[in-house]
Amino acid sequence: MTTSPDMAAFVAGLPKAELHVHLQGAASVPTILELSRRYPEAGLPLEEDELREFYRFRDFDHFLSVYMAVNELVRTPDDVQALVEGLGRDLAAVNVRYAEVTVTADSHLLAGMDPAGVAEALTAGRAATLARTGVELAYTYDINGAHGLPGAERTISWAERFPAEGSVGFGLGGPEAGAPRTAYAEAFTRARDIGLASVPHAGETTGPQSIRDSLDALGAVRIGHGIAAAQDADLMAELVERDVVLEVCPTSNVCTRAVDSLEAHPFTILREAGVRVTLNTDDPGMFDTDLNREYEIAHEVFGVDRSGLVDLARESVRASLAVQPVKDRILAEIDDYAAATQPE
Ligand code: HPA
Ligand code: ZN
């Protein structure tokens, strides 16, 4: 199937929510070039074609090493705020009304930023985005599995001490192999105690066990990626039973080589098993995608029709950690849009 101009326009106008997008990975190519020219000593590409080449990933570990290198370009709370505001503008342009942005606060702390300043930058960037675009931003803080328990401690104690406005979730990213989800149970308990929902990455590059561990040890209400569940019918049944939502990011999985191709992506297997699935971008600046493109892929490659795309948009709102009035407002906008765009 191809996306007709009509369908592309339909997707573009559809109000949507984005539940899985990393702050640094979202930064557009021009934004990263601006930072790499500001900090040339970081040795990152200074020209667009070189940066695009730099963003061709050999495998997941290579992706993570590039991701960490790009992190070196974010040095001050003002840089953090600029990334938030840039992301807010990009989200508004694709009709995202609400987004949960994953912030790896520990990277900023390790770069020597003032901990209170990081939280203030997030609060200010969120307020500026709301005022300028109407897009509601919320934040999830992910532990980087590469930094082990000390990184977990730094992340949760920062979230406890410096709560930015809009803080809603707590996650676990970076490498899955060698970072067993169970090791992080204590940090997630503390996160839940301060009202942050558990939304770890799991089942992206390792098997179903990482998803089971996330449910049992981390109290996950959603799973970042979770595509390995498709290998295990019992686990899919458990996800349905527990009403756990997957944050699926198709283009990301191809770019990091977590799956061989879009055609080989288990999106349809998961949905046919009744698992709640949302569409997301993960790192749109690095993967040259946006949320409209992911919806187009759902249509083109996974055969989802217009009403299925509307259902996916509704699911992203329902599965979000937004307060009910925000959910109700966006769901009503989606309903109005669906009614107004009914083909005759
Ligand atoms: N997985 C783990 N860590 C990440 C990802 C991801 O998809 N994106 C950015 N950091
Ligand atoms: Zn991710």
PDB file of N, CA and C and ligand atoms in Angstrom, residues 20 22 201 225 282-283, ligand 2:
ATOM      1  N   HIS A  20       6.707   8.316  23.498  1.00  0.00           N
ATOM      2  CA  HIS A  20       8.081   7.804  23.615  1.00  0.00           C
ATOM      3  C   HIS A  20       8.991   8.597  22.686  1.00  0.00           C
ATOM      4  N   HIS A  22      12.822  10.764  23.009  1.00  0.00           N
ATOM      5  CA  HIS A  22      13.967  11.176  23.845  1.00  0.00           C
ATOM      6  C   HIS A  22      14.391  12.600  23.461  1.00  0.00           C
ATOM      7  N   HIS A 201      12.089   0.850  29.235  1.00  0.00           N
ATOM      8  CA  HIS A 201      12.327   0.154  27.975  1.00  0.00           C
ATOM      9  C   HIS A 201      12.513  -1.334  28.307  1.00  0.00           C
ATOM     10  N   HIS A 225       8.996   0.080  23.685  1.00  0.00           N
ATOM     11  CA  HIS A 225       9.196  -0.923  22.627  1.00  0.00           C
ATOM     12  C   HIS A 225       8.410  -2.205  22.961  1.00  0.00           C
ATOM     13  N   ASP A 282      10.589   7.699  19.111  1.00  0.00           N
ATOM     14  CA  ASP A 282      11.826   7.386  19.847  1.00  0.00           C
ATOM     15  C   ASP A 282      12.868   8.512  19.722  1.00  0.00           C
ATOM     16  N   ASP A 283      13.522   8.590  18.563  1.00  0.00           N
ATOM     17  CA  ASP A 283      14.590   9.582  18.351  1.00  0.00           C
ATOM     18  C   ASP A 283      14.437  10.168  16.945  1.00  0.00           C
TER      19      ASP A 283
HETATM   20 ZN    ZN B   2      13.571   4.896  23.595  1.00  0.00          ZN
END
